[in-house]
Coordinates of C-alpha atoms in Angstrom, one line a residue:
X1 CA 29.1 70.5 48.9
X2 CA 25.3 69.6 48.9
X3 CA 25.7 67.8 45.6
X4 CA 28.4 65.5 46.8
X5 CA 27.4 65.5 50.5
X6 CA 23.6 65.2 50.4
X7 CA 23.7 68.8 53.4
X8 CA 25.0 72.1 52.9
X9 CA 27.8 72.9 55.3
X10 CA 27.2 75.1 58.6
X11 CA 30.4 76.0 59.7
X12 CA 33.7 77.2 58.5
X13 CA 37.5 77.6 59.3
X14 CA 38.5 80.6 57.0
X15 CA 41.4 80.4 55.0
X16 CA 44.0 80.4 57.3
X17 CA 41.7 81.1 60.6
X18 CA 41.6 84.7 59.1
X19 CA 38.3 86.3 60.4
X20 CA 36.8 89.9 60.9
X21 CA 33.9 92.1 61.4
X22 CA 33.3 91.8 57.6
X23 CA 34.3 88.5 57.0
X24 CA 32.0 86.9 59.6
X25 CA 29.2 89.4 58.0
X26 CA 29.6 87.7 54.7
X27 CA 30.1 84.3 55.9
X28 CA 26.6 84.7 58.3
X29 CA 25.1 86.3 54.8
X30 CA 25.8 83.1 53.2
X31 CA 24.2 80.8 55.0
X32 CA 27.0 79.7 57.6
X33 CA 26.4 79.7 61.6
X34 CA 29.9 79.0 63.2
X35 CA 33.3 79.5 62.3
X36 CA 36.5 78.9 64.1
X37 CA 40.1 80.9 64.6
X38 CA 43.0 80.7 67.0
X39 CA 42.9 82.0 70.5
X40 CA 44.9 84.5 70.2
X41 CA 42.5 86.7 67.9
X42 CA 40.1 85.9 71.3
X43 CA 43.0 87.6 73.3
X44 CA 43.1 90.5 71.5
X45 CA 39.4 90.9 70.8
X46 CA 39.4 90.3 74.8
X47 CA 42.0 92.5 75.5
X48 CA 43.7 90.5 77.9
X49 CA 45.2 87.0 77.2
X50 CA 43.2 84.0 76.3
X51 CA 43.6 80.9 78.8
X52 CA 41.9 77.8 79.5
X53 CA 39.3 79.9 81.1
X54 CA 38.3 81.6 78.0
X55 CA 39.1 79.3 75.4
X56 CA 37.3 76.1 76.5
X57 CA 34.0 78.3 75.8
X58 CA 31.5 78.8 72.7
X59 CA 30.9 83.0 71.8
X60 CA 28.5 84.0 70.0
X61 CA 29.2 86.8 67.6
X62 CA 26.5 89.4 66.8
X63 CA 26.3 92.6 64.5
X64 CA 23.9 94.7 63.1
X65 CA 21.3 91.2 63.3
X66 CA 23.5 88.7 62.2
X67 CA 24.8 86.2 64.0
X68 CA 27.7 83.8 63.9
X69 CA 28.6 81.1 66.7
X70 CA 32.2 80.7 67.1
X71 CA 35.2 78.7 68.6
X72 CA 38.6 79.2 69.4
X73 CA 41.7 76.5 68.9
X74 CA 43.9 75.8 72.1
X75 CA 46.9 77.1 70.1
X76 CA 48.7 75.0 72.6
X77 CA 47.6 71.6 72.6
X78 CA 46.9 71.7 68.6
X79 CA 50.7 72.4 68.3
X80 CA 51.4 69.7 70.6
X81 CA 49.9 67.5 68.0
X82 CA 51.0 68.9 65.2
X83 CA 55.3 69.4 66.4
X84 CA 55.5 67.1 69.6
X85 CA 53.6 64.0 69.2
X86 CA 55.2 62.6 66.3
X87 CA 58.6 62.6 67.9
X88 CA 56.6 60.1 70.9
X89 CA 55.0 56.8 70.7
X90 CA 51.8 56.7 70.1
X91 CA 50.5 55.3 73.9
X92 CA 53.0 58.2 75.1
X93 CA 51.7 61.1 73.2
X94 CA 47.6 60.1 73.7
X95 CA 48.5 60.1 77.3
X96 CA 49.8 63.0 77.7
X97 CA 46.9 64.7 75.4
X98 CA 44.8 63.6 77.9
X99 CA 46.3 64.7 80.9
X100 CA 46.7 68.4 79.6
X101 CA 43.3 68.2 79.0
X102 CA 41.5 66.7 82.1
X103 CA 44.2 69.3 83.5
X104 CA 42.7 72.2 81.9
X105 CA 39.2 71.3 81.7
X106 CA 39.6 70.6 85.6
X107 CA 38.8 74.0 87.0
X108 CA 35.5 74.2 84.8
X109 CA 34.0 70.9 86.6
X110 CA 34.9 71.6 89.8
X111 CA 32.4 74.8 89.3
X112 CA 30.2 72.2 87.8
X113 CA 30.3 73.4 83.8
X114 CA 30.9 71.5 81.2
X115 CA 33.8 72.8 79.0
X116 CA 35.0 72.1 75.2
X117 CA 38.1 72.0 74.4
X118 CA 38.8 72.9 70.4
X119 CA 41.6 71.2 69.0
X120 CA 42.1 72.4 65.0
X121 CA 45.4 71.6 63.2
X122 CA 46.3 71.4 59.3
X123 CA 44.4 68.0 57.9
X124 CA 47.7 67.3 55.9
X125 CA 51.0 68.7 56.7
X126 CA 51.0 67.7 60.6
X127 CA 50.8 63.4 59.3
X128 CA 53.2 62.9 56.9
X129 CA 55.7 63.2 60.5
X130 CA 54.1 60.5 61.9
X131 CA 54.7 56.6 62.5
X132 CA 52.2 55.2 60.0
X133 CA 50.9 58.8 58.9
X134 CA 49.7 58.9 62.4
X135 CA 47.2 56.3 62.7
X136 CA 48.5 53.9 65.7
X137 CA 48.5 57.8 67.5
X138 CA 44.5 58.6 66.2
X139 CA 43.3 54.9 67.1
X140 CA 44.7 55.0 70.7
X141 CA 43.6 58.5 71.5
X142 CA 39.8 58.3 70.2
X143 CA 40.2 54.6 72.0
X144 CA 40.9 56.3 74.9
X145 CA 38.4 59.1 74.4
X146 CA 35.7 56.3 73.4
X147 CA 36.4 54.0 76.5
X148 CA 36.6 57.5 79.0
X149 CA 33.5 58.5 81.0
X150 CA 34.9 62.3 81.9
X151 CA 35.0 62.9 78.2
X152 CA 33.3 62.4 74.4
X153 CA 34.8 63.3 71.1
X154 CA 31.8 66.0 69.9
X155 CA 30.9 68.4 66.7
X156 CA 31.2 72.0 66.9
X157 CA 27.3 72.2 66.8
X158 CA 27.0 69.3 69.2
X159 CA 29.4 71.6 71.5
X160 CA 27.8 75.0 70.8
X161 CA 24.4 72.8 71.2
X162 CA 25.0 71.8 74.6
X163 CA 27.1 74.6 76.1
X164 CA 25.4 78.0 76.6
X165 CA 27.4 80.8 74.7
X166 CA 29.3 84.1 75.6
X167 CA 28.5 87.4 73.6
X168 CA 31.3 88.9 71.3
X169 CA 30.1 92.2 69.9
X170 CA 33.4 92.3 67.9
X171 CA 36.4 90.1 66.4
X172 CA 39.5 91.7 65.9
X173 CA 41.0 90.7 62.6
X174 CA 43.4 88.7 62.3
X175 CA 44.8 84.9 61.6
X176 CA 45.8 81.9 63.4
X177 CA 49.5 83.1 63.4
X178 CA 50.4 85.5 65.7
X179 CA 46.5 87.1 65.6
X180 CA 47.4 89.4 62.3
X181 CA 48.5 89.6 58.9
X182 CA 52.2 90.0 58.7
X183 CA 52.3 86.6 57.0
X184 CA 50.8 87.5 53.3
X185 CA 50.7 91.1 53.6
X186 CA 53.3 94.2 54.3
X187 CA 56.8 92.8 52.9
X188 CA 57.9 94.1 49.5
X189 CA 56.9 90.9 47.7
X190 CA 53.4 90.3 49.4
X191 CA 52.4 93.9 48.5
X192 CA 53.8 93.6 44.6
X193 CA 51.8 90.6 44.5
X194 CA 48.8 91.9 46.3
X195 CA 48.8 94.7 43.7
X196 CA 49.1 92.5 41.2
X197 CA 45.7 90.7 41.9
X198 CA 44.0 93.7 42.7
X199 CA 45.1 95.2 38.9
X200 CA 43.6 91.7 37.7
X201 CA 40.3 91.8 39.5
X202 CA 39.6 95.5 38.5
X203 CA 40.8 94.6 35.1
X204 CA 37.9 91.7 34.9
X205 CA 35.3 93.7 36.8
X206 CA 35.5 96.8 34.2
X207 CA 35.5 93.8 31.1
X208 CA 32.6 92.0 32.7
X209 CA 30.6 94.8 32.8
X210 CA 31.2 96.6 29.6
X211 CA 30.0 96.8 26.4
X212 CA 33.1 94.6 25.6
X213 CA 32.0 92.0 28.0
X214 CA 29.1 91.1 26.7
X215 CA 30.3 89.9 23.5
X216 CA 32.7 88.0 25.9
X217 CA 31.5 84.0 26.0
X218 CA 30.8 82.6 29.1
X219 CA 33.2 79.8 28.7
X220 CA 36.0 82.3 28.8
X221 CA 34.3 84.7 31.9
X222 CA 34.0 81.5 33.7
X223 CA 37.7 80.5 32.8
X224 CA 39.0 84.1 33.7
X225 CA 36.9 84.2 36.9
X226 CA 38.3 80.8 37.8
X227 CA 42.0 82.0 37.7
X228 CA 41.0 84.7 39.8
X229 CA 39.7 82.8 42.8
X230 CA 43.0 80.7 42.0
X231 CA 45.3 83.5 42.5
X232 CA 43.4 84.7 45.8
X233 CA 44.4 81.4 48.0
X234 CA 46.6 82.4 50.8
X235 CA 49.0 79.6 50.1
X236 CA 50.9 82.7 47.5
X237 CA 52.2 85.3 49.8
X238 CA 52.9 82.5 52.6
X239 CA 55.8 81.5 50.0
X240 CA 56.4 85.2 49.7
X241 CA 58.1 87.9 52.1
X242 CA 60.9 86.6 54.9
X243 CA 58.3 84.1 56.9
X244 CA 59.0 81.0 54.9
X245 CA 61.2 79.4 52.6
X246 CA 60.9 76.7 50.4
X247 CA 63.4 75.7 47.4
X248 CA 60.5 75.6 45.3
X249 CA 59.4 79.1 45.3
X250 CA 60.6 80.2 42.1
X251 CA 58.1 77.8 40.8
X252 CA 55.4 79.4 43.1
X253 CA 56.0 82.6 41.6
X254 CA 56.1 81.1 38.2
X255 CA 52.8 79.7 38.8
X256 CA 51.3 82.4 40.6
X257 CA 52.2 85.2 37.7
X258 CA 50.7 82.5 34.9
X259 CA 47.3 82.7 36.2
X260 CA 47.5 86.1 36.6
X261 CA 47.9 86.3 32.9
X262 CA 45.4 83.7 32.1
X263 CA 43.1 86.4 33.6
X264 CA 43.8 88.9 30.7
X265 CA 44.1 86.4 28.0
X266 CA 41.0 84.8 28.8
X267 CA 39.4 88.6 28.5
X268 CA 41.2 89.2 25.3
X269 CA 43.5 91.4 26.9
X270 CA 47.9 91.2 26.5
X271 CA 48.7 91.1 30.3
X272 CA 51.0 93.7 32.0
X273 CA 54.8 93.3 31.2
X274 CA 55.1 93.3 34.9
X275 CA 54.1 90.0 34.9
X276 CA 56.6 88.3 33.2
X277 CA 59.5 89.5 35.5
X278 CA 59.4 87.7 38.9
X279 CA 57.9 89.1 42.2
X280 CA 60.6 87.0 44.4
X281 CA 63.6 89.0 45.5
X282 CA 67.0 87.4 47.2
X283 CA 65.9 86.1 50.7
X284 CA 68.0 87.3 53.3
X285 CA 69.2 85.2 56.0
X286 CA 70.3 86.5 59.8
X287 CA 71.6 90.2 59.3
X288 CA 74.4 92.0 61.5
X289 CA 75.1 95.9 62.1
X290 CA 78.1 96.8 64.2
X291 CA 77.2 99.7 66.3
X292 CA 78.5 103.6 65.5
X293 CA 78.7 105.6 68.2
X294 CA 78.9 105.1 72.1
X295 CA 75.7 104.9 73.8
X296 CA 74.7 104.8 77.0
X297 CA 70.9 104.1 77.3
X298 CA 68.0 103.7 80.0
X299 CA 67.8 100.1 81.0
X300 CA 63.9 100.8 81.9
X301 CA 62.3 97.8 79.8
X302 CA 60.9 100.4 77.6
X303 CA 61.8 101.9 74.2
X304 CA 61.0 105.2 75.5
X305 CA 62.7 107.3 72.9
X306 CA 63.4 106.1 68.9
X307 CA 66.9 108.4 69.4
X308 CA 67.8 105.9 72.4
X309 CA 69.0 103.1 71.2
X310 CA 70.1 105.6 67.7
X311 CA 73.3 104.0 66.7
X312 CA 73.7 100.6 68.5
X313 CA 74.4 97.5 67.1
X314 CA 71.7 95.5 65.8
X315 CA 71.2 91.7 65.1
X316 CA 68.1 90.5 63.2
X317 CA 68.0 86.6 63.1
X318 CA 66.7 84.7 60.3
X319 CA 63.4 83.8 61.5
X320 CA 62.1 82.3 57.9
X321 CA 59.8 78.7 58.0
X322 CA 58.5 76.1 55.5
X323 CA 55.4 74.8 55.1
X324 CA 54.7 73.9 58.4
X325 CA 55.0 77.0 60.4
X326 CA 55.2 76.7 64.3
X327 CA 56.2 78.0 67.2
X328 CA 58.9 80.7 66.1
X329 CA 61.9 82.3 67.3
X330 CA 61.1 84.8 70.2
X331 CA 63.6 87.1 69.4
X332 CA 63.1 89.9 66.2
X333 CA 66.2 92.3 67.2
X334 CA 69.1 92.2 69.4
X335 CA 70.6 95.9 70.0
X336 CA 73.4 96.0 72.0
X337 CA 75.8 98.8 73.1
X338 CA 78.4 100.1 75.2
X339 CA 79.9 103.1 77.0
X340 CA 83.4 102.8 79.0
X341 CA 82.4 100.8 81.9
X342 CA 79.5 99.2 80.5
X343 CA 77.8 96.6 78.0
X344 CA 74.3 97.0 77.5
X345 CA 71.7 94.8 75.7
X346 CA 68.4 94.9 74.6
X347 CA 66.0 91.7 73.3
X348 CA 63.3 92.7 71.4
X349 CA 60.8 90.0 71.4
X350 CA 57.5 88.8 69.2
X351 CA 54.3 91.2 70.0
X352 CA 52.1 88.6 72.0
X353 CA 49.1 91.4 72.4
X354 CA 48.6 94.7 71.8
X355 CA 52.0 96.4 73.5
X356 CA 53.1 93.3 75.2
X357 CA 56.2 91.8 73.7
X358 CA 57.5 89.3 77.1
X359 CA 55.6 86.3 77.5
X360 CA 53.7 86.1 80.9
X361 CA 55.4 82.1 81.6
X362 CA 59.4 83.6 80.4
X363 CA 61.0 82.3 83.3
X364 CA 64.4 83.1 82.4
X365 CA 66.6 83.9 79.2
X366 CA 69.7 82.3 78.4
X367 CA 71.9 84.1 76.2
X368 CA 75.6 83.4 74.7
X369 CA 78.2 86.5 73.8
X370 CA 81.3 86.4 72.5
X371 CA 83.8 88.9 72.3
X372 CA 86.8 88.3 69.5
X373 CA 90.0 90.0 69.2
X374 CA 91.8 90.3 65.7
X375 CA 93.7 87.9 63.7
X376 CA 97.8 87.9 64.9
X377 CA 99.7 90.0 62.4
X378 CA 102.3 88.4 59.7
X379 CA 105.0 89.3 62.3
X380 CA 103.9 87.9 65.4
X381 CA 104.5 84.4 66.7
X382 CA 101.5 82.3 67.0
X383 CA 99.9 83.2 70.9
X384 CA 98.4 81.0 73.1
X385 CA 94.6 80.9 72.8
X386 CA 92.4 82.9 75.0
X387 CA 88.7 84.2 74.9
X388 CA 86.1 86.6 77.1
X389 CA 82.8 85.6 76.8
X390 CA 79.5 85.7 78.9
X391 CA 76.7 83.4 79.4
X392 CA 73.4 84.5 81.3
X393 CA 71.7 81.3 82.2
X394 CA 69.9 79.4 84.7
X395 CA 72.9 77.6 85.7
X396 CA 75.3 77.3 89.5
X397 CA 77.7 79.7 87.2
X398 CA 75.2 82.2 86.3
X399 CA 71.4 83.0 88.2
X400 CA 68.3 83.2 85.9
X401 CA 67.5 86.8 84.4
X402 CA 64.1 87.8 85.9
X403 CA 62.1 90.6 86.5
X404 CA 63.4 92.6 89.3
X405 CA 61.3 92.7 92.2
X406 CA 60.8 96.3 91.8
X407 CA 60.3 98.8 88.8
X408 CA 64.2 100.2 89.2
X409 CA 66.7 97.1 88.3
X410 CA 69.1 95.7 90.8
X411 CA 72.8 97.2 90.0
X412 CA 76.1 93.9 89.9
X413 CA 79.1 93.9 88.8
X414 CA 80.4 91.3 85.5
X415 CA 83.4 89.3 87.2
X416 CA 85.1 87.6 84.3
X417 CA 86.8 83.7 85.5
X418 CA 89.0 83.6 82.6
X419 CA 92.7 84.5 82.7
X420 CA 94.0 87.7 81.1
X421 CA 96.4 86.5 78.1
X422 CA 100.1 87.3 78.3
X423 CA 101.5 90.8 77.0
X424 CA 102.0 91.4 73.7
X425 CA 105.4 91.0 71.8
X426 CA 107.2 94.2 71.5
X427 CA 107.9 93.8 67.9
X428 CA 104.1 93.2 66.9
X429 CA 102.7 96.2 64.9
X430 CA 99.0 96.7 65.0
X431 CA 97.2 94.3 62.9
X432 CA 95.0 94.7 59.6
X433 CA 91.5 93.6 60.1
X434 CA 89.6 92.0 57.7
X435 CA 85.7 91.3 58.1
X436 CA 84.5 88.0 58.4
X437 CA 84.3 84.6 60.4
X438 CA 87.0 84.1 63.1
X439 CA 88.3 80.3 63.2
X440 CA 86.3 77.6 64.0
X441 CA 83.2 80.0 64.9
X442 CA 81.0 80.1 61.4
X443 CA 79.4 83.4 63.0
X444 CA 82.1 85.2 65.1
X445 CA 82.8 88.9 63.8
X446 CA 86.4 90.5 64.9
X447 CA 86.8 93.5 66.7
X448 CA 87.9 96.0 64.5
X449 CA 91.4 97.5 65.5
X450 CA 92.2 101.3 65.8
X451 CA 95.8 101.7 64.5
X452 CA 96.6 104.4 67.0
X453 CA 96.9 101.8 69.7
X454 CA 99.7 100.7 70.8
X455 CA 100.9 98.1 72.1
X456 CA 98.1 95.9 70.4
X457 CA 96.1 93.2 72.0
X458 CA 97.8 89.6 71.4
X459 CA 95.1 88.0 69.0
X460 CA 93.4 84.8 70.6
X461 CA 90.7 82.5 69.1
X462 CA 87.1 82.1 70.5
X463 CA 86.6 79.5 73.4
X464 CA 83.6 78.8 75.6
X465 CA 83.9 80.1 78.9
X466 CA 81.3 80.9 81.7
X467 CA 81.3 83.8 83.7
X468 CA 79.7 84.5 87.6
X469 CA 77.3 87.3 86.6
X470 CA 78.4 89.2 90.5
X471 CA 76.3 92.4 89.2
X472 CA 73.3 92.4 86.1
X473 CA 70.6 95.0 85.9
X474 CA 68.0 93.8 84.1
X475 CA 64.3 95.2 83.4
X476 CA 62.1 93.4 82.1
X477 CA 58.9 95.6 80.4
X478 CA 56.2 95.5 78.2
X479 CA 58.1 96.3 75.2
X480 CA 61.6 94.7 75.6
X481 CA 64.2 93.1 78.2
X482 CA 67.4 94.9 78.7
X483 CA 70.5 94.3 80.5
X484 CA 73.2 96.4 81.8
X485 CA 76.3 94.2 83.1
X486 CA 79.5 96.6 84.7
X487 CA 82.7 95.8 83.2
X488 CA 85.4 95.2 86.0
X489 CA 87.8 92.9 83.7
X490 CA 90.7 96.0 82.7
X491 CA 91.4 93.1 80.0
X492 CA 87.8 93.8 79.1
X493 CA 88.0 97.4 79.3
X494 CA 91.0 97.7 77.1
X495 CA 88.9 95.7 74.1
X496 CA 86.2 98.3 74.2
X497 CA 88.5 101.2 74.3
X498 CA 90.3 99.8 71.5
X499 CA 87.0 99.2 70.1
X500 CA 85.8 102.6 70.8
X501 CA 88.7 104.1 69.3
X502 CA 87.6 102.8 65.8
X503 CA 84.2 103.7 66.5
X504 CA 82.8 100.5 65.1
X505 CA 82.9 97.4 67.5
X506 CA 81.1 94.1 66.6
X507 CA 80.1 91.0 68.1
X508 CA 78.3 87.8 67.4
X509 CA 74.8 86.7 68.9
X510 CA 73.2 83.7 67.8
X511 CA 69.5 82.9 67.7
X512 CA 69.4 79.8 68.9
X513 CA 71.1 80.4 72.2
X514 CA 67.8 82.6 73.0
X515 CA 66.2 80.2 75.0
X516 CA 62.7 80.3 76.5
X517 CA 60.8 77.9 78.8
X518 CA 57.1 77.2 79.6
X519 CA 56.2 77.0 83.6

């Protein structure tokens, strides 16, 4: 950097925002005096959640006598940039831009400080979205900036410069995603590949400094070195594990086990077999478990007991990204269960600090179920079409799920609108269930049929229809939301009995009808 820039650098945004205790040791041991990271490693090194407040602010970190100035990215308006503002024009987008700001930065003057508002973002991957690779958006923003007299486009050390700094004895480590780790470490294929580095390096180190080593040249320590550092970039394990997906990750792995070898062949050494046979397993896309057993759990908003919830059904959403990774799916898990007279549901949501899972903004959740008897048998005459299913939304048909006022949920009563379908031919034995997709509904599971029953349910196919929620308990805690609705319908009834019966009823949630909204 000093040979092609003419001045060594002084700050740093570690690969991928990643930063702890050590890291920011090292980094102040080399010569660097500021780094940056997200805001949400500030919220959990603060312990409570990082707004304007404390984000528009220079820290200065200190340990054992070294010292490292840092910054945290608005998370918020560098996503703005990087998702939003291509989809606008650019006058549009570097208005609003500035708003937010002046909006933000609006309680600092009126106390008379001067505040700095960090917006970081990917230098590539955000421009290739944008009208003209986003240069009619830059020129009128830094226009705009340029022509202000609230506000100047600064450094990092002209902001840390002019604006006195708050002591952090301590960074908690993590990234700019979600304030840890889980991206390139912890599923089976980051961890295989992570121990496949670490067998490299140690290989190299005990070469290096051997007897063997020294009769190594340096051309080829230098070369195996090299491949090294190569295989240590983050970009790897962000193709690996369920987080992202691109069609090109065979290649990845391809390339990533090849300089892996190059390490041992540059040493002399044959590499492992293990390094010919790929580290990528199948992906898995969204994944469904009917529930076993009748359950009637606590609707508390906690997860108070692992045997709880033992035996529910369970919907896991594929939540997998590409290259540009941004704001994600909410939801991890939807369990849901039933006893006879009720439904329950449970949302397990993204961990936002330490024990907190439910944003603070989550004004409401909207969510779609469908319920779907089986196909008609061979002998039974095609039955006019009919459907139960619920929606919980922010709508005249059904109120906004919210926190009950107080910690015990509000008890209501699930008052179906739809009309119960006609009775069954006589001659109709019970059906044979198969598993899979009912008509027209990619994702709809049937219920499964108990044989025992009789007279069977005439089949219908799935429709759309709202229903009044008249009666809801919802809690909404630190840990998840659940919901409790009464079932008054005895059409309804009679489909969980039947499904009860077999002791394996299924339904079909989809991910994208999880909604959430900002203030």
């Amino acid at each position: 950097m000093t040979r092609e820039f003419g001045v060594a650098p002084v700050g740093l945004w570690p690969s991928e925002g990643s930063v702890s205790d050590q890291a920011l040791a090292l980094a102040a041991e080399e010569g660097f005096e500021w780094a940056a990271t997200d805001n949400g490693v500030l919220s959990r090194t603060l312990g409570r959640t990082a707004g304007t407040d404390e984000t528009c602010r220079t820290y200065n970190w200190s340990q054992e006598g070294r010292n490292m100035r840092m910054i945290f990215r608005d998370h918020y308006l560098s996503d703005l940039v990087g998702f939003v503002y291509s989809r606008m024009g650019a006058s549009e987008a570097a208005s609003h831009f500035l708003e937010r700001i002046r909006e933000n930065c609006a309680p600092f003057l009126h106390r008379g400080e001067s505040p700095m508002v960090p917006v970081i973002l990917d230098g590539e991957n955000a421009w290739e979205h944008f009208d003209q690779s986003g240069r009619p958006f830059l020129k009128e923003l830094y226009r705009r900036i340029s022509e202000s007299s609230d506000m100047a486009a600064v450094t990092v050390s002209e902001a840390h410069q002019a604006i006195p700094p708050r002591t952090l004895p301590r960074i908690f480590p993590g990234s700019w995603i979600n304030a840890n780790f889980d991206i390139w470490i912890g599923a089976q294929e980051d961890n295989r590949a992570w121990e496949m580095l670490l067998e490299a390096r140690q290989t190299y180190d005990q070469v290096v400094h051997s007897a063997e080593g020294k009769k190594l040249s340096e051309e080829k320590r230098k070369l195996a070195f090299e491949e090294l550092l190569i295989a240590e970039g983050s970009d790897w394990c962000w193709w690996y594990g369920p987080e992202h997906f691109s069609d090109n990750a065979p290649e990845f792995d391809r390339l990533f086990r090849s300089h892996l070898a190059n390490v041992y062949h540059a040493l002399g050494k044959a590499p492992p077999d293990e390094l010919s046979r790929p580290i990528l397993v199948t992906p898995s896309a969204a994944d469904h478990t009917p529930p076993s057993s009748i359950l009637s759990p606590r609707i508390d908003g906690n997860n108070s007991s692992y045997f709880e919830w033992m035996g529910a059904g369970c919907y896991k959403p594929d939540r997998r990204q590409s290259a540009m990774h941004g704001a994600e799916s909410p939801l991890i898990q939807l369990l849901y269960a039933s006893d006879r007279d009720h439904l329950y549901l449970r949302l397990d949501l993204t961990e936002l600090e330490p024990g907190l899972r439910i944003p603070p903004h989550l004004r409401y959740l909207r969510m779609r179920l469908t319920l779907a008897n089986p196909p008609p048998p061979p002998s039974c005459s095609p039955a006019r079409k009919s459907s139960k299913s619920s929606s919980l939304s922010p709508s005249s048909a059904a109120p906004r799920l919210t926190s009950p006022a107080s910690s015990s949920p509000s008890g209501a009563a699930l008052s179906p609108s739809t009309p119960s379908p006609p009775k069954a031919a006589s001659n109709c034995s019970p059906p044979t269930i198969t598993s899979g997709p009912s008509a027209g509904l990619p994702h709809a599971h049937s219920w499964p049929s108990a044989a025992h029953v009789s007279p069977p349910l005439r089949p219908h196919l799935l429709r759309r229809h709202r229903q009044r929620i008249k009666n809801a308990s919802v809690s909404r805690g630190r840990v998840c939301t659940c919901a409790a609705m009464r079932i008054r319908s005895p059409r309804t009834i009679q489909i969980f009995r039947r499904a009860h019966s077999a002791m394996n009823a299924s339904a079909s949630f989809f991910s994208n009808s999880i909604d959430t909204s900002e203030p």
